[in-house]
Every structure is written in structure tokens, then in C-alpha cells.
Coordinates of N, CA and C in Angstrom, one line a residue:
M1 N 38.4 -34.9 3.5 CA 38.4 -35.4 2.2 C 37.5 -36.7 2.3
D2 N 36.8 -36.9 1.2 CA 35.9 -38.1 1.2 C 36.6 -39.3 0.5
P3 N 36.4 -40.5 1.1 CA 37.0 -41.7 0.4 C 36.3 -42.0 -0.9
T4 N 36.9 -42.8 -1.7 CA 36.3 -43.2 -3.0 C 35.7 -44.6 -2.7
V5 N 34.4 -44.8 -3.1 CA 33.7 -46.0 -3.0 C 33.2 -46.4 -4.4
E6 N 33.7 -47.6 -4.9 CA 33.3 -48.1 -6.2 C 32.7 -49.5 -6.1
F7 N 31.5 -49.6 -6.7 CA 30.8 -50.9 -6.6 C 31.0 -51.6 -7.9
S8 N 30.9 -53.0 -7.9 CA 31.1 -53.8 -9.1 C 29.9 -53.9 -10.0
I9 N 28.8 -53.3 -9.5 CA 27.6 -53.3 -10.3 C 27.1 -51.8 -10.5
E10 N 26.3 -51.6 -11.5 CA 25.7 -50.3 -11.7 C 24.4 -50.3 -11.0
A11 N 23.9 -49.1 -10.6 CA 22.7 -48.9 -9.9 C 21.6 -49.4 -10.8
G12 N 20.6 -50.2 -10.3 CA 19.5 -50.8 -11.0 C 19.9 -52.1 -11.7
A13 N 21.0 -52.6 -11.4 CA 21.4 -53.9 -12.1 C 20.4 -55.0 -11.7
K14 N 20.2 -55.9 -12.7 CA 19.4 -57.1 -12.5 C 20.3 -58.3 -12.4
L15 N 20.3 -58.9 -11.3 CA 21.1 -60.1 -11.1 C 20.3 -61.4 -11.1
V16 N 20.7 -62.4 -11.8 CA 20.0 -63.6 -12.0 C 20.4 -64.6 -10.9
I17 N 19.5 -65.2 -10.2 CA 19.8 -66.1 -9.2 C 20.6 -67.3 -9.7
G18 N 21.7 -67.5 -9.1 CA 22.6 -68.6 -9.4 C 23.5 -68.4 -10.6
K19 N 23.4 -67.3 -11.3 CA 24.2 -67.0 -12.5 C 25.2 -65.8 -12.3
D20 N 24.7 -64.7 -11.6 CA 25.5 -63.5 -11.5 C 26.2 -63.5 -10.1
A21 N 27.4 -63.1 -10.1 CA 28.1 -63.0 -8.8 C 27.5 -61.8 -7.9
E22 N 27.7 -62.0 -6.6 CA 27.2 -61.0 -5.7 C 28.1 -59.7 -5.9
P23 N 27.6 -58.6 -5.6 CA 28.3 -57.3 -5.8 C 29.5 -57.2 -4.8
T24 N 30.5 -56.5 -5.2 CA 31.7 -56.2 -4.4 C 31.9 -54.7 -4.4
V25 N 32.8 -54.3 -3.5 CA 33.1 -52.9 -3.3 C 34.6 -52.7 -3.2
T26 N 35.0 -51.6 -3.7 CA 36.4 -51.2 -3.5 C 36.4 -49.8 -2.8
V27 N 37.1 -49.7 -1.7 CA 37.2 -48.4 -1.0 C 38.7 -47.9 -1.1
T28 N 38.8 -46.7 -1.5 CA 40.1 -46.1 -1.6 C 40.2 -44.8 -0.7
P29 N 41.2 -44.7 0.2 CA 42.3 -45.6 0.3 C 41.9 -46.9 1.0
S30 N 42.7 -48.0 0.6 CA 42.3 -49.3 1.1 C 42.6 -49.5 2.6
T31 N 43.3 -48.5 3.2 CA 43.6 -48.6 4.7 C 42.4 -48.3 5.6
L32 N 41.3 -47.7 5.0 CA 40.1 -47.4 5.7 C 39.3 -48.6 6.0
E33 N 38.8 -48.7 7.2 CA 37.9 -49.8 7.6 C 36.5 -49.5 7.1
Y34 N 35.8 -50.6 6.7 CA 34.4 -50.5 6.3 C 33.6 -51.8 6.5
T35 N 32.3 -51.6 6.6 CA 31.4 -52.8 6.7 C 30.4 -52.7 5.6
T36 N 29.9 -53.9 5.2 CA 28.9 -53.9 4.2 C 27.7 -54.7 4.7
Y37 N 26.5 -54.4 4.2 CA 25.3 -55.2 4.5 C 24.3 -54.9 3.4
Y38 N 23.2 -55.6 3.4 CA 22.1 -55.5 2.4 C 20.9 -55.0 3.1
T39 N 20.1 -54.2 2.4 CA 18.8 -53.8 2.9 C 17.7 -54.0 1.9
Q40 N 16.5 -54.2 2.4 CA 15.3 -54.2 1.5 C 14.3 -53.4 2.2
N41 N 13.7 -52.4 1.4 CA 12.8 -51.5 1.9 C 13.3 -50.7 3.2
D42 N 14.6 -50.3 3.1 CA 15.3 -49.6 4.1 C 15.5 -50.4 5.4
V43 N 15.3 -51.7 5.4 CA 15.5 -52.5 6.6 C 16.7 -53.5 6.3
S44 N 17.6 -53.6 7.2 CA 18.7 -54.5 7.0 C 18.3 -55.9 7.0
V45 N 18.8 -56.6 6.0 CA 18.6 -58.1 5.8 C 19.8 -58.9 6.1
G46 N 20.9 -58.2 6.6 CA 22.1 -58.9 7.0 C 23.3 -58.7 6.0
T47 N 24.3 -59.4 6.4 CA 25.6 -59.3 5.6 C 25.7 -60.3 4.5
T48 N 24.8 -61.3 4.5 CA 24.9 -62.3 3.5 C 24.1 -61.9 2.3
F49 N 24.6 -62.2 1.1 CA 24.0 -61.9 -0.2 C 22.6 -62.5 -0.2
P50 N 21.5 -61.7 -0.4 CA 20.2 -62.3 -0.4 C 19.9 -63.2 -1.7
T51 N 19.1 -64.1 -1.5 CA 18.8 -65.1 -2.6 C 17.3 -65.1 -3.0
E52 N 16.5 -64.2 -2.4 CA 15.1 -64.2 -2.7 C 14.9 -63.1 -3.8
I53 N 14.0 -63.3 -4.7 CA 13.6 -62.4 -5.7 C 13.2 -61.1 -5.1
G54 N 13.7 -59.9 -5.5 CA 13.3 -58.6 -5.0 C 14.3 -57.6 -5.3
T55 N 14.0 -56.4 -4.7 CA 14.9 -55.2 -4.9 C 15.6 -54.9 -3.6
Y56 N 16.9 -54.7 -3.7 CA 17.8 -54.6 -2.5 C 18.7 -53.4 -2.7
A57 N 19.4 -53.0 -1.6 CA 20.5 -52.1 -1.7 C 21.7 -52.8 -1.0
F58 N 22.9 -52.6 -1.6 CA 24.2 -53.1 -1.1 C 24.8 -51.8 -0.4
V59 N 24.9 -51.8 0.9 CA 25.3 -50.6 1.6 C 26.7 -50.8 2.2
V60 N 27.5 -49.7 2.1 CA 28.8 -49.6 2.6 C 29.0 -48.5 3.6
E61 N 29.4 -48.8 4.8 CA 29.7 -47.8 5.8 C 31.2 -47.7 6.0
V62 N 31.8 -46.6 5.6 CA 33.3 -46.4 5.7 C 33.6 -45.6 7.0
T63 N 34.5 -46.1 7.8 CA 35.0 -45.4 9.0 C 36.1 -44.5 8.6
G64 N 36.0 -43.2 8.8 CA 37.0 -42.3 8.4 C 38.1 -42.2 9.4
N65 N 39.1 -41.4 9.2 CA 40.2 -41.2 10.1 C 40.5 -39.7 10.1
E66 N 41.8 -39.3 10.5 CA 42.1 -37.9 10.6 C 42.1 -37.2 9.2
E67 N 42.3 -38.0 8.2 CA 42.4 -37.4 6.8 C 41.1 -37.6 6.0
Y68 N 40.4 -38.6 6.3 CA 39.2 -38.9 5.4 C 37.9 -38.9 6.3
N69 N 36.8 -38.5 5.7 CA 35.5 -38.4 6.3 C 34.9 -39.8 6.4
D70 N 33.9 -40.0 7.3 CA 33.1 -41.2 7.3 C 32.3 -41.1 6.0
A71 N 31.8 -42.3 5.5 CA 31.0 -42.3 4.3 C 30.0 -43.4 4.4
H72 N 28.8 -43.1 3.8 CA 27.7 -44.0 3.8 C 27.2 -44.0 2.3
K73 N 27.5 -45.1 1.6 CA 27.2 -45.2 0.2 C 26.4 -46.5 -0.1
W74 N 25.6 -46.5 -1.1 CA 24.8 -47.7 -1.5 C 24.6 -47.8 -3.0
V75 N 24.2 -49.0 -3.4 CA 23.8 -49.2 -4.8 C 22.6 -50.1 -4.8
T76 N 21.6 -49.8 -5.6 CA 20.4 -50.7 -5.6 C 20.5 -51.7 -6.7
F77 N 19.9 -52.8 -6.5 CA 19.9 -53.9 -7.5 C 18.7 -54.7 -7.3
S78 N 18.3 -55.5 -8.3 CA 17.2 -56.5 -8.2 C 17.7 -57.9 -8.4
I79 N 17.2 -58.8 -7.7 CA 17.4 -60.2 -8.0 C 16.2 -60.7 -8.7
V80 N 16.5 -61.3 -9.9 CA 15.4 -61.8 -10.8 C 15.5 -63.3 -11.1
P81 N 14.4 -63.9 -11.4 CA 14.5 -65.4 -11.7 C 15.3 -65.6 -13.0
D82 N 15.8 -66.8 -13.2 CA 16.4 -67.1 -14.5 C 15.3 -67.6 -15.4
K83 N 15.0 -66.7 -16.3 CA 13.9 -67.1 -17.2 C 14.4 -67.8 -18.4
L84 N 13.9 -68.9 -18.7 CA 14.3 -69.7 -19.9 C 13.4 -69.2 -21.1
D85 N 14.0 -69.3 -22.2 CA 13.2 -69.0 -23.4 C 12.1 -70.0 -23.6
P86 N 10.9 -69.6 -23.8 CA 9.9 -70.7 -24.0 C 10.1 -71.5 -25.2
E87 N 9.7 -72.7 -25.1 CA 9.8 -73.6 -26.3 C 8.5 -73.6 -27.0
V88 N 8.5 -73.3 -28.3 CA 7.2 -73.2 -29.0 C 7.2 -74.3 -30.1
T89 N 6.1 -75.0 -30.0 CA 6.0 -76.1 -31.0 C 4.7 -75.8 -31.9
V90 N 4.9 -75.8 -33.2 CA 3.8 -75.5 -34.1 C 3.5 -76.7 -34.9
S91 N 2.3 -77.0 -35.0 CA 1.9 -78.1 -35.8 C 0.7 -77.7 -36.6
I92 N 0.6 -78.2 -37.8 CA -0.5 -77.9 -38.7 C -1.2 -79.2 -39.0
N93 N -2.5 -79.1 -38.7 CA -3.4 -80.3 -39.0 C -4.1 -80.1 -40.3
N94 N -4.0 -81.0 -41.2 CA -4.8 -81.0 -42.4 C -6.1 -81.6 -42.2
G95 N -7.1 -81.0 -42.5 CA -8.4 -81.6 -42.1 C -9.4 -81.4 -43.1

């Protein structure tokens, strides 16, 4: 039987630096052991949430037992800058 892996974000989510929380995962059954890490371009960038602008995957490796299979799941997301709305000033010169 396969374990259930649920991510707190949808695939393709855009996370804003300093505003959005890092993704989390729920593995069911909760008694299974698992590890998480991040990748960029299929290369591991570690277990700490990345803070550079770019596209990443949040990867979960679940260790199975007699009842449940091992599992390898991931969700992709992008970290984007916090874009402020531009301020526009209009002036009319009578001339």
C-alpha cells in the first residue's frame, strides 16, 4: 500500500520572498519516517528553504514498512520577488 503525501502548496505555486510561509508536508500514516529537501534543476540545494529567486522542488522521501511502500513525491514552486505597485504621478503643464 502507498502512503498518502499531502503538500501545503499546489504545484506551480508562486511564493513571495519574506511574505509566504515555506511549504510543509503531511504523511499518512504519521508513524512512517520521512525526510524532506529542496532541489533546483534536479540538484539538491539542501534541507533549508531556499531564499533566492528561482524555481524549485520540495521533495519528500518516505521510508516504508511491512505495510506501506517507500515513496518519493515532490511539488514544484517558484520564489518570486515582492513586486510593489508602481507609483504613477501625472502632471499637466499649461503652456
